[in-house]
Amino acid sequence: MLFGIGAYVLWGLLPLYFFILMPAGAVEIVANRVVWSLLFCALLITVTRAWRVLAAALRDRRVFGSLALAAFLIAINWLTYTYGVTTGQAVETSLGYFINPLVSVLLGVLVLKEKLRPLQWSAVGVGFVAVGVLTYSYGKLPWIALTLAFSFGLYGFVKNRVGSRVDAITSLSVETMVLAPLAAVAMVVLAASGSSTLTSQGAGHFWLLLSSGVITAVPLLFFGASARRLPMTTIGLLQYFAPVLQFLVALLVFREAMTAARWIGFGVVWLALLLLTLDMLGRARRNSVARKAALRQAA
């Protein structure tokens, strides 16, 4: 439980880290995040003596193909998220992770052809209403929130297909290996154009950017440790820690404005999440009762 809370709290406080990295832009932050994450992963793999596991993942075409696709999806997610935070739109980035569970349910219907239960249908329907309300309040489609929700939802779907064939360190290592050449090119281009802040903003800024590898990897490792030990229902409830904290940081620290129409839109989103949570808890309770009944019959 502590590992899970730690992962989502760190993700929830991530906007503060991006804020102190300014004037670095989204592309520079993500490029550094990829490059230094790869070095940190190489260190972890060396310490844990897991190079054979990494080599096996690289040789397996299905695993490598899935992780390469996941890498590009998470790159889109990271770029959009960092852009949102560094341009004063952290409230909308939190919205993306609030509606992510609804997108995951929708992807289950569209991609996996799953049948939804009544409360799930209600939650998805209310979610569509919320997007409509928020589109009206923003005066445009909340594209940052929708891009974050769909990119992370698809990322989770792709990673789920890989399943337990790779651990968290191996997965992150392969993903950053795929993205590292593009990230390195971005860093060189920024340096050549004089737009890079890595070496121009003092030693503190330099080391903060280098620490992005640790800041990226640690919550992922925490999440992996919790996901192996906790039921999915608990993980589903813990995931709300991150957007709640992001939302609070945007309001209380960044002082972003929230109009009445936006409060209404967020309220509708939270109603949809309440319906989804009630369905999840009800299903978990029914499954628990069914398991106990099966054990009694077996005895």
PDB file of C-alpha atoms in Angstrom:
ATOM      1  CA  MET A   1       0.000   0.000   0.000  1.00  0.00           C
ATOM      2  CA  LEU A   2       2.834   2.405   0.869  1.00  0.00           C
ATOM      3  CA  PHE A   3       4.566   1.677  -2.444  1.00  0.00           C
ATOM      4  CA  GLY A   4       1.324   2.447  -4.306  1.00  0.00           C
ATOM      5  CA  ILE A   5       0.659   5.660  -2.387  1.00  0.00           C
ATOM      6  CA  GLY A   6       4.290   6.703  -2.899  1.00  0.00           C
ATOM      7  CA  ALA A   7       4.062   6.190  -6.672  1.00  0.00           C
ATOM      8  CA  TYR A   8       0.869   8.198  -7.130  1.00  0.00           C
ATOM      9  CA  VAL A   9       1.928  10.966  -4.731  1.00  0.00           C
ATOM     10  CA  LEU A  10       5.198  11.417  -6.644  1.00  0.00           C
ATOM     11  CA  TRP A  11       3.290  11.542  -9.938  1.00  0.00           C
ATOM     12  CA  GLY A  12       0.837  13.991  -8.397  1.00  0.00           C
ATOM     13  CA  LEU A  13       3.629  16.353  -7.328  1.00  0.00           C
ATOM     14  CA  LEU A  14       5.461  16.149 -10.667  1.00  0.00           C
ATOM     15  CA  PRO A  15       4.134  19.578 -11.825  1.00  0.00           C
ATOM     16  CA  LEU A  16       6.239  21.208  -9.075  1.00  0.00           C
ATOM     17  CA  TYR A  17       9.369  19.616 -10.532  1.00  0.00           C
ATOM     18  CA  PHE A  18       8.575  20.827 -14.058  1.00  0.00           C
ATOM     19  CA  PHE A  19       7.802  24.291 -12.686  1.00  0.00           C
ATOM     20  CA  ILE A  20      11.251  24.687 -11.126  1.00  0.00           C
ATOM     21  CA  LEU A  21      12.881  23.496 -14.364  1.00  0.00           C
ATOM     22  CA  MET A  22      11.631  26.540 -16.264  1.00  0.00           C
ATOM     23  CA  PRO A  23      12.739  28.243 -18.502  1.00  0.00           C
ATOM     24  CA  ALA A  24      13.356  24.784 -20.002  1.00  0.00           C
ATOM     25  CA  GLY A  25      10.566  23.934 -22.453  1.00  0.00           C
ATOM     26  CA  ALA A  26       8.611  20.717 -22.875  1.00  0.00           C
ATOM     27  CA  VAL A  27      10.856  19.241 -25.589  1.00  0.00           C
ATOM     28  CA  GLU A  28      14.057  19.837 -23.611  1.00  0.00           C
ATOM     29  CA  ILE A  29      12.582  18.458 -20.382  1.00  0.00           C
ATOM     30  CA  VAL A  30      11.289  15.291 -22.064  1.00  0.00           C
ATOM     31  CA  ALA A  31      14.520  14.782 -24.031  1.00  0.00           C
ATOM     32  CA  ASN A  32      16.576  15.005 -20.834  1.00  0.00           C
ATOM     33  CA  ARG A  33      14.069  12.788 -19.048  1.00  0.00           C
ATOM     34  CA  VAL A  34      14.541  10.046 -21.671  1.00  0.00           C
ATOM     35  CA  VAL A  35      18.350  10.216 -21.856  1.00  0.00           C
ATOM     36  CA  TRP A  36      19.008  10.303 -18.096  1.00  0.00           C
ATOM     37  CA  SER A  37      16.314   7.655 -17.445  1.00  0.00           C
ATOM     38  CA  LEU A  38      18.190   5.334 -19.791  1.00  0.00           C
ATOM     39  CA  LEU A  39      21.443   5.868 -17.886  1.00  0.00           C
ATOM     40  CA  PHE A  40      19.690   5.330 -14.556  1.00  0.00           C
ATOM     41  CA  CYS A  41      18.079   2.131 -15.894  1.00  0.00           C
ATOM     42  CA  ALA A  42      21.474   0.898 -17.095  1.00  0.00           C
ATOM     43  CA  LEU A  43      22.794   1.419 -13.562  1.00  0.00           C
ATOM     44  CA  LEU A  44      19.832  -0.460 -12.050  1.00  0.00           C
ATOM     45  CA  ILE A  45      20.201  -3.341 -14.502  1.00  0.00           C
ATOM     46  CA  THR A  46      23.913  -3.566 -13.676  1.00  0.00           C
ATOM     47  CA  VAL A  47      23.235  -3.602  -9.928  1.00  0.00           C
ATOM     48  CA  THR A  48      20.463  -6.204 -10.255  1.00  0.00           C
ATOM     49  CA  ARG A  49      22.441  -8.209 -12.850  1.00  0.00           C
ATOM     50  CA  ALA A  50      19.480  -8.237 -15.220  1.00  0.00           C
ATOM     51  CA  TRP A  51      21.281  -7.742 -18.553  1.00  0.00           C
ATOM     52  CA  ARG A  52      20.223 -11.228 -19.708  1.00  0.00           C
ATOM     53  CA  VAL A  53      16.585 -10.374 -19.026  1.00  0.00           C
ATOM     54  CA  LEU A  54      16.935  -7.163 -21.048  1.00  0.00           C
ATOM     55  CA  ALA A  55      18.632  -9.026 -23.913  1.00  0.00           C
ATOM     56  CA  ALA A  56      15.796 -11.583 -23.946  1.00  0.00           C
ATOM     57  CA  ALA A  57      13.221  -8.793 -24.179  1.00  0.00           C
ATOM     58  CA  LEU A  58      15.106  -7.203 -27.090  1.00  0.00           C
ATOM     59  CA  ARG A  59      15.249 -10.534 -28.950  1.00  0.00           C
ATOM     60  CA  ASP A  60      11.535 -11.246 -28.523  1.00  0.00           C
ATOM     61  CA  ARG A  61       9.924  -9.477 -31.491  1.00  0.00           C
ATOM     62  CA  ARG A  62       6.450  -9.346 -29.968  1.00  0.00           C
ATOM     63  CA  VAL A  63       7.705  -7.933 -26.688  1.00  0.00           C
ATOM     64  CA  PHE A  64      10.031  -5.430 -28.360  1.00  0.00           C
ATOM     65  CA  GLY A  65       7.349  -4.345 -30.850  1.00  0.00           C
ATOM     66  CA  SER A  66       4.816  -3.770 -28.069  1.00  0.00           C
ATOM     67  CA  LEU A  67       7.303  -1.825 -25.947  1.00  0.00           C
ATOM     68  CA  ALA A  68       8.394   0.274 -28.945  1.00  0.00           C
ATOM     69  CA  LEU A  69       4.765   1.244 -29.543  1.00  0.00           C
ATOM     70  CA  ALA A  70       4.383   1.937 -25.818  1.00  0.00           C
ATOM     71  CA  ALA A  71       7.472   4.161 -25.975  1.00  0.00           C
ATOM     72  CA  PHE A  72       5.961   6.443 -28.613  1.00  0.00           C
ATOM     73  CA  LEU A  73       2.654   6.602 -26.752  1.00  0.00           C
ATOM     74  CA  ILE A  74       4.337   7.576 -23.485  1.00  0.00           C
ATOM     75  CA  ALA A  75       6.472  10.142 -25.362  1.00  0.00           C
ATOM     76  CA  ILE A  76       3.269  11.790 -26.626  1.00  0.00           C
ATOM     77  CA  ASN A  77       1.920  11.673 -23.071  1.00  0.00           C
ATOM     78  CA  TRP A  78       5.071  13.170 -21.511  1.00  0.00           C
ATOM     79  CA  LEU A  79       5.341  15.943 -24.116  1.00  0.00           C
ATOM     80  CA  THR A  80       1.676  16.909 -23.751  1.00  0.00           C
ATOM     81  CA  TYR A  81       1.808  16.801 -19.961  1.00  0.00           C
ATOM     82  CA  THR A  82       5.010  18.838 -19.727  1.00  0.00           C
ATOM     83  CA  TYR A  83       3.701  21.362 -22.260  1.00  0.00           C
ATOM     84  CA  GLY A  84       0.487  21.756 -20.257  1.00  0.00           C
ATOM     85  CA  VAL A  85       2.287  22.332 -16.954  1.00  0.00           C
ATOM     86  CA  THR A  86       4.913  24.717 -18.339  1.00  0.00           C
ATOM     87  CA  THR A  87       2.328  26.847 -20.183  1.00  0.00           C
ATOM     88  CA  GLY A  88       0.023  27.418 -17.210  1.00  0.00           C
ATOM     89  CA  GLN A  89      -2.524  24.696 -17.997  1.00  0.00           C
ATOM     90  CA  ALA A  90      -1.904  22.304 -15.103  1.00  0.00           C
ATOM     91  CA  VAL A  91      -5.637  22.178 -14.258  1.00  0.00           C
ATOM     92  CA  GLU A  92      -6.355  20.715 -17.677  1.00  0.00           C
ATOM     93  CA  THR A  93      -3.525  18.182 -17.301  1.00  0.00           C
ATOM     94  CA  SER A  94      -5.106  16.955 -14.063  1.00  0.00           C
ATOM     95  CA  LEU A  95      -8.404  16.623 -15.948  1.00  0.00           C
ATOM     96  CA  GLY A  96      -6.687  14.255 -18.375  1.00  0.00           C
ATOM     97  CA  TYR A  97      -5.856  11.822 -15.589  1.00  0.00           C
ATOM     98  CA  PHE A  98      -9.288  12.200 -14.013  1.00  0.00           C
ATOM     99  CA  ILE A  99     -10.959  11.030 -17.229  1.00  0.00           C
ATOM    100  CA  ASN A 100      -8.323   8.358 -17.965  1.00  0.00           C
ATOM    101  CA  PRO A 101     -10.323   5.587 -16.173  1.00  0.00           C
ATOM    102  CA  LEU A 102     -13.327   6.432 -18.358  1.00  0.00           C
ATOM    103  CA  VAL A 103     -11.155   6.225 -21.477  1.00  0.00           C
ATOM    104  CA  SER A 104      -9.838   2.830 -20.347  1.00  0.00           C
ATOM    105  CA  VAL A 105     -13.415   1.559 -20.059  1.00  0.00           C
ATOM    106  CA  LEU A 106     -14.233   2.993 -23.502  1.00  0.00           C
ATOM    107  CA  LEU A 107     -11.166   1.319 -25.021  1.00  0.00           C
ATOM    108  CA  GLY A 108     -12.350  -1.972 -23.547  1.00  0.00           C
ATOM    109  CA  VAL A 109     -15.569  -1.618 -25.547  1.00  0.00           C
ATOM    110  CA  LEU A 110     -14.021  -0.367 -28.795  1.00  0.00           C
ATOM    111  CA  VAL A 111     -10.870  -2.532 -28.898  1.00  0.00           C
ATOM    112  CA  LEU A 112     -11.594  -5.611 -26.785  1.00  0.00           C
ATOM    113  CA  LYS A 113     -15.351  -5.704 -27.493  1.00  0.00           C
ATOM    114  CA  GLU A 114     -16.097  -5.951 -23.782  1.00  0.00           C
ATOM    115  CA  LYS A 115     -19.679  -5.706 -22.530  1.00  0.00           C
ATOM    116  CA  LEU A 116     -20.217  -2.917 -20.040  1.00  0.00           C
ATOM    117  CA  ARG A 117     -22.330  -3.172 -16.922  1.00  0.00           C
ATOM    118  CA  PRO A 118     -25.087  -0.578 -16.358  1.00  0.00           C
ATOM    119  CA  LEU A 119     -23.037   1.613 -13.993  1.00  0.00           C
ATOM    120  CA  GLN A 120     -20.119   1.576 -16.425  1.00  0.00           C
ATOM    121  CA  TRP A 121     -22.385   2.724 -19.265  1.00  0.00           C
ATOM    122  CA  SER A 122     -23.722   5.461 -17.007  1.00  0.00           C
ATOM    123  CA  ALA A 123     -20.195   6.589 -16.130  1.00  0.00           C
ATOM    124  CA  VAL A 124     -19.141   6.739 -19.805  1.00  0.00           C
ATOM    125  CA  GLY A 125     -22.314   8.658 -20.691  1.00  0.00           C
ATOM    126  CA  VAL A 126     -21.755  11.160 -17.895  1.00  0.00           C
ATOM    127  CA  GLY A 127     -18.139  11.461 -19.052  1.00  0.00           C
ATOM    128  CA  PHE A 128     -19.279  12.516 -22.532  1.00  0.00           C
ATOM    129  CA  VAL A 129     -21.544  15.131 -20.952  1.00  0.00           C
ATOM    130  CA  ALA A 130     -18.570  16.392 -18.921  1.00  0.00           C
ATOM    131  CA  VAL A 131     -16.417  16.798 -22.049  1.00  0.00           C
ATOM    132  CA  GLY A 132     -19.241  18.802 -23.611  1.00  0.00           C
ATOM    133  CA  VAL A 133     -19.541  21.071 -20.575  1.00  0.00           C
ATOM    134  CA  LEU A 134     -15.772  21.581 -20.423  1.00  0.00           C
ATOM    135  CA  THR A 135     -15.572  22.288 -24.153  1.00  0.00           C
ATOM    136  CA  TYR A 136     -18.124  25.040 -23.604  1.00  0.00           C
ATOM    137  CA  SER A 137     -16.284  26.417 -20.550  1.00  0.00           C
ATOM    138  CA  TYR A 138     -12.860  26.427 -22.254  1.00  0.00           C
ATOM    139  CA  GLY A 139     -14.259  27.729 -25.532  1.00  0.00           C
ATOM    140  CA  LYS A 140     -12.458  24.861 -27.300  1.00  0.00           C
ATOM    141  CA  LEU A 141     -12.086  21.104 -27.061  1.00  0.00           C
ATOM    142  CA  PRO A 142      -9.880  20.311 -24.009  1.00  0.00           C
ATOM    143  CA  TRP A 143      -7.294  18.706 -26.277  1.00  0.00           C
ATOM    144  CA  ILE A 144      -4.556  18.520 -23.644  1.00  0.00           C
ATOM    145  CA  ALA A 145      -6.771  16.507 -21.291  1.00  0.00           C
ATOM    146  CA  LEU A 146      -8.063  14.238 -24.081  1.00  0.00           C
ATOM    147  CA  THR A 147      -4.562  13.637 -25.488  1.00  0.00           C
ATOM    148  CA  LEU A 148      -3.278  12.720 -22.029  1.00  0.00           C
ATOM    149  CA  ALA A 149      -6.226  10.429 -21.310  1.00  0.00           C
ATOM    150  CA  PHE A 150      -6.130   8.569 -24.631  1.00  0.00           C
ATOM    151  CA  SER A 151      -2.320   8.323 -24.894  1.00  0.00           C
ATOM    152  CA  PHE A 152      -2.031   6.936 -21.357  1.00  0.00           C
ATOM    153  CA  GLY A 153      -5.065   4.693 -21.842  1.00  0.00           C
ATOM    154  CA  LEU A 154      -3.549   3.218 -25.009  1.00  0.00           C
ATOM    155  CA  TYR A 155      -0.159   2.966 -23.272  1.00  0.00           C
ATOM    156  CA  GLY A 156      -1.745   0.931 -20.482  1.00  0.00           C
ATOM    157  CA  PHE A 157      -3.537  -1.258 -23.022  1.00  0.00           C
ATOM    158  CA  VAL A 158      -0.292  -1.996 -24.914  1.00  0.00           C
ATOM    159  CA  LYS A 159       1.637  -2.675 -21.688  1.00  0.00           C
ATOM    160  CA  ASN A 160      -1.166  -4.983 -20.509  1.00  0.00           C
ATOM    161  CA  ARG A 161      -0.715  -7.084 -23.655  1.00  0.00           C
ATOM    162  CA  VAL A 162       2.942  -7.580 -22.751  1.00  0.00           C
ATOM    163  CA  GLY A 163       1.735  -8.710 -19.337  1.00  0.00           C
ATOM    164  CA  SER A 164       4.169 -10.253 -16.916  1.00  0.00           C
ATOM    165  CA  ARG A 165       6.758 -11.128 -19.578  1.00  0.00           C
ATOM    166  CA  VAL A 166       8.850  -8.087 -18.620  1.00  0.00           C
ATOM    167  CA  ASP A 167       9.385  -6.358 -15.288  1.00  0.00           C
ATOM    168  CA  ALA A 168       9.183  -2.611 -14.687  1.00  0.00           C
ATOM    169  CA  ILE A 169      12.949  -1.938 -15.031  1.00  0.00           C
ATOM    170  CA  THR A 170      13.256  -3.930 -18.266  1.00  0.00           C
ATOM    171  CA  SER A 171      10.146  -2.312 -19.716  1.00  0.00           C
ATOM    172  CA  LEU A 172      11.322   1.231 -18.928  1.00  0.00           C
ATOM    173  CA  SER A 173      14.804   0.404 -20.259  1.00  0.00           C
ATOM    174  CA  VAL A 174      13.505  -0.809 -23.622  1.00  0.00           C
ATOM    175  CA  GLU A 175      11.135   2.152 -23.946  1.00  0.00           C
ATOM    176  CA  THR A 176      13.882   4.681 -23.222  1.00  0.00           C
ATOM    177  CA  MET A 177      16.283   2.855 -25.587  1.00  0.00           C
ATOM    178  CA  VAL A 178      13.742   3.313 -28.390  1.00  0.00           C
ATOM    179  CA  LEU A 179      13.298   7.011 -27.621  1.00  0.00           C
ATOM    180  CA  ALA A 180      16.930   7.837 -26.719  1.00  0.00           C
ATOM    181  CA  PRO A 181      18.193   8.500 -30.302  1.00  0.00           C
ATOM    182  CA  LEU A 182      15.367  10.995 -30.915  1.00  0.00           C
ATOM    183  CA  ALA A 183      15.928  12.574 -27.504  1.00  0.00           C
ATOM    184  CA  ALA A 184      19.683  12.901 -28.126  1.00  0.00           C
ATOM    185  CA  VAL A 185      19.040  14.560 -31.513  1.00  0.00           C
ATOM    186  CA  ALA A 186      16.604  16.981 -29.830  1.00  0.00           C
ATOM    187  CA  MET A 187      19.211  17.892 -27.202  1.00  0.00           C
ATOM    188  CA  VAL A 188      21.873  18.495 -29.896  1.00  0.00           C
ATOM    189  CA  VAL A 189      19.509  20.646 -31.980  1.00  0.00           C
ATOM    190  CA  LEU A 190      18.508  22.716 -28.936  1.00  0.00           C
ATOM    191  CA  ALA A 191      22.162  23.206 -27.970  1.00  0.00           C
ATOM    192  CA  ALA A 192      23.154  24.166 -31.533  1.00  0.00           C
ATOM    193  CA  SER A 193      20.330  26.712 -31.761  1.00  0.00           C
ATOM    194  CA  GLY A 194      21.174  28.239 -28.377  1.00  0.00           C
ATOM    195  CA  SER A 195      17.804  27.180 -26.920  1.00  0.00           C
ATOM    196  CA  SER A 196      19.158  24.616 -24.462  1.00  0.00           C
ATOM    197  CA  THR A 197      19.107  25.536 -20.769  1.00  0.00           C
ATOM    198  CA  LEU A 198      21.043  22.489 -19.534  1.00  0.00           C
ATOM    199  CA  THR A 199      24.348  24.347 -19.121  1.00  0.00           C
ATOM    200  CA  SER A 200      23.179  27.960 -19.199  1.00  0.00           C
ATOM    201  CA  GLN A 201      21.131  28.282 -16.003  1.00  0.00           C
ATOM    202  CA  GLY A 202      23.678  27.373 -13.347  1.00  0.00           C
ATOM    203  CA  ALA A 203      24.739  24.205 -11.547  1.00  0.00           C
ATOM    204  CA  GLY A 204      21.438  23.788  -9.699  1.00  0.00           C
ATOM    205  CA  HIS A 205      19.426  23.715 -12.934  1.00  0.00           C
ATOM    206  CA  PHE A 206      21.954  21.324 -14.498  1.00  0.00           C
ATOM    207  CA  TRP A 207      21.639  18.783 -11.693  1.00  0.00           C
ATOM    208  CA  LEU A 208      17.859  19.139 -11.540  1.00  0.00           C
ATOM    209  CA  LEU A 209      17.619  18.197 -15.217  1.00  0.00           C
ATOM    210  CA  LEU A 210      20.018  15.282 -14.720  1.00  0.00           C
ATOM    211  CA  SER A 211      17.900  14.023 -11.810  1.00  0.00           C
ATOM    212  CA  SER A 212      14.953  13.537 -14.187  1.00  0.00           C
ATOM    213  CA  GLY A 213      16.140   9.955 -14.696  1.00  0.00           C
ATOM    214  CA  VAL A 214      15.673   9.142 -11.011  1.00  0.00           C
ATOM    215  CA  ILE A 215      12.427  11.109 -10.797  1.00  0.00           C
ATOM    216  CA  THR A 216      11.036   9.162 -13.773  1.00  0.00           C
ATOM    217  CA  ALA A 217      12.143   5.702 -12.669  1.00  0.00           C
ATOM    218  CA  VAL A 218      11.436   5.715  -8.905  1.00  0.00           C
ATOM    219  CA  PRO A 219       7.614   6.076  -9.053  1.00  0.00           C
ATOM    220  CA  LEU A 220       7.488   3.433 -11.807  1.00  0.00           C
ATOM    221  CA  LEU A 221       9.433   1.029  -9.596  1.00  0.00           C
ATOM    222  CA  PHE A 222       7.161   1.856  -6.655  1.00  0.00           C
ATOM    223  CA  PHE A 223       4.125   1.223  -8.834  1.00  0.00           C
ATOM    224  CA  GLY A 224       5.519  -2.113 -10.032  1.00  0.00           C
ATOM    225  CA  ALA A 225       6.164  -3.187  -6.433  1.00  0.00           C
ATOM    226  CA  SER A 226       2.603  -2.305  -5.387  1.00  0.00           C
ATOM    227  CA  ALA A 227       0.888  -3.759  -8.474  1.00  0.00           C
ATOM    228  CA  ARG A 228       2.409  -7.175  -7.753  1.00  0.00           C
ATOM    229  CA  ARG A 229       1.039  -7.177  -4.186  1.00  0.00           C
ATOM    230  CA  LEU A 230      -2.292  -5.310  -4.235  1.00  0.00           C
ATOM    231  CA  PRO A 231      -5.624  -6.262  -5.818  1.00  0.00           C
ATOM    232  CA  MET A 232      -6.632  -4.289  -8.908  1.00  0.00           C
ATOM    233  CA  THR A 233      -9.525  -2.703  -7.000  1.00  0.00           C
ATOM    234  CA  THR A 234      -7.100  -1.076  -4.570  1.00  0.00           C
ATOM    235  CA  ILE A 235      -4.848   0.080  -7.422  1.00  0.00           C
ATOM    236  CA  GLY A 236      -7.913   1.541  -9.115  1.00  0.00           C
ATOM    237  CA  LEU A 237      -8.726   3.610  -6.036  1.00  0.00           C
ATOM    238  CA  LEU A 238      -5.129   4.711  -5.436  1.00  0.00           C
ATOM    239  CA  GLN A 239      -4.839   6.109  -8.973  1.00  0.00           C
ATOM    240  CA  TYR A 240      -7.011   9.096  -7.983  1.00  0.00           C
ATOM    241  CA  PHE A 241      -4.204  10.366  -5.722  1.00  0.00           C
ATOM    242  CA  ALA A 242      -2.238  11.712  -8.715  1.00  0.00           C
ATOM    243  CA  PRO A 243      -4.888  13.896 -10.437  1.00  0.00           C
ATOM    244  CA  VAL A 244      -6.211  15.166  -7.086  1.00  0.00           C
ATOM    245  CA  LEU A 245      -2.730  16.351  -6.110  1.00  0.00           C
ATOM    246  CA  GLN A 246      -2.117  17.801  -9.586  1.00  0.00           C
ATOM    247  CA  PHE A 247      -5.412  19.680  -9.340  1.00  0.00           C
ATOM    248  CA  LEU A 248      -4.552  21.049  -5.880  1.00  0.00           C
ATOM    249  CA  VAL A 249      -1.072  22.117  -7.004  1.00  0.00           C
ATOM    250  CA  ALA A 250      -2.577  23.937 -10.007  1.00  0.00           C
ATOM    251  CA  LEU A 251      -5.086  25.788  -7.809  1.00  0.00           C
ATOM    252  CA  LEU A 252      -3.092  26.457  -4.632  1.00  0.00           C
ATOM    253  CA  VAL A 253       0.485  26.813  -5.913  1.00  0.00           C
ATOM    254  CA  PHE A 254       0.170  27.931  -9.547  1.00  0.00           C
ATOM    255  CA  ARG A 255      -2.999  29.957  -8.816  1.00  0.00           C
ATOM    256  CA  GLU A 256      -4.696  28.922 -12.054  1.00  0.00           C
ATOM    257  CA  ALA A 257      -8.218  30.255 -12.579  1.00  0.00           C
ATOM    258  CA  MET A 258     -11.306  28.058 -12.261  1.00  0.00           C
ATOM    259  CA  THR A 259     -14.517  29.562 -13.627  1.00  0.00           C
ATOM    260  CA  ALA A 260     -17.946  28.425 -12.469  1.00  0.00           C
ATOM    261  CA  ALA A 261     -18.461  26.549 -15.754  1.00  0.00           C
ATOM    262  CA  ARG A 262     -15.187  24.659 -15.239  1.00  0.00           C
ATOM    263  CA  TRP A 263     -16.176  23.723 -11.681  1.00  0.00           C
ATOM    264  CA  ILE A 264     -19.415  22.337 -13.088  1.00  0.00           C
ATOM    265  CA  GLY A 265     -17.500  20.387 -15.752  1.00  0.00           C
ATOM    266  CA  PHE A 266     -15.092  18.922 -13.190  1.00  0.00           C
ATOM    267  CA  GLY A 267     -18.059  18.108 -10.951  1.00  0.00           C
ATOM    268  CA  VAL A 268     -19.653  16.096 -13.760  1.00  0.00           C
ATOM    269  CA  VAL A 269     -16.343  14.253 -14.299  1.00  0.00           C
ATOM    270  CA  TRP A 270     -16.169  13.419 -10.586  1.00  0.00           C
ATOM    271  CA  LEU A 271     -19.762  12.112 -10.738  1.00  0.00           C
ATOM    272  CA  ALA A 272     -18.739   9.794 -13.573  1.00  0.00           C
ATOM    273  CA  LEU A 273     -15.750   8.587 -11.532  1.00  0.00           C
ATOM    274  CA  LEU A 274     -18.029   7.995  -8.528  1.00  0.00           C
ATOM    275  CA  LEU A 275     -20.270   5.756 -10.659  1.00  0.00           C
ATOM    276  CA  LEU A 276     -17.229   3.906 -11.990  1.00  0.00           C
ATOM    277  CA  THR A 277     -15.822   3.447  -8.473  1.00  0.00           C
ATOM    278  CA  LEU A 278     -19.151   2.137  -7.134  1.00  0.00           C
ATOM    279  CA  ASP A 279     -19.264  -0.388  -9.972  1.00  0.00           C
ATOM    280  CA  MET A 280     -15.672  -1.448  -9.287  1.00  0.00           C
ATOM    281  CA  LEU A 281     -16.298  -1.906  -5.552  1.00  0.00           C
ATOM    282  CA  GLY A 282     -19.552  -3.776  -6.192  1.00  0.00           C
ATOM    283  CA  ARG A 283     -17.849  -6.157  -8.588  1.00  0.00           C
ATOM    284  CA  ALA A 284     -14.980  -6.757  -6.169  1.00  0.00           C
ATOM    285  CA  ARG A 285     -17.483  -7.544  -3.398  1.00  0.00           C
ATOM    286  CA  ARG A 286     -19.404  -9.989  -5.608  1.00  0.00           C
ATOM    287  CA  ASN A 287     -16.188 -11.707  -6.669  1.00  0.00           C
ATOM    288  CA  SER A 288     -15.120 -12.038  -3.023  1.00  0.00           C
ATOM    289  CA  VAL A 289     -18.472 -13.593  -2.068  1.00  0.00           C
ATOM    290  CA  ALA A 290     -18.254 -15.981  -5.031  1.00  0.00           C
ATOM    291  CA  ARG A 291     -14.723 -17.075  -4.055  1.00  0.00           C
ATOM    292  CA  LYS A 292     -15.753 -17.716  -0.456  1.00  0.00           C
ATOM    293  CA  ALA A 293     -18.762 -19.739  -1.624  1.00  0.00           C
ATOM    294  CA  ALA A 294     -16.546 -21.790  -3.940  1.00  0.00           C
ATOM    295  CA  LEU A 295     -14.096 -22.474  -1.077  1.00  0.00           C
ATOM    296  CA  ARG A 296     -16.918 -23.616   1.201  1.00  0.00           C
ATOM    297  CA  GLN A 297     -18.222 -25.979  -1.480  1.00  0.00           C
ATOM    298  CA  ALA A 298     -14.718 -27.354  -2.090  1.00  0.00           C
ATOM    299  CA  ALA A 299     -14.325 -27.986   1.663  1.00  0.00           C
TER     300      ALA A 299
END
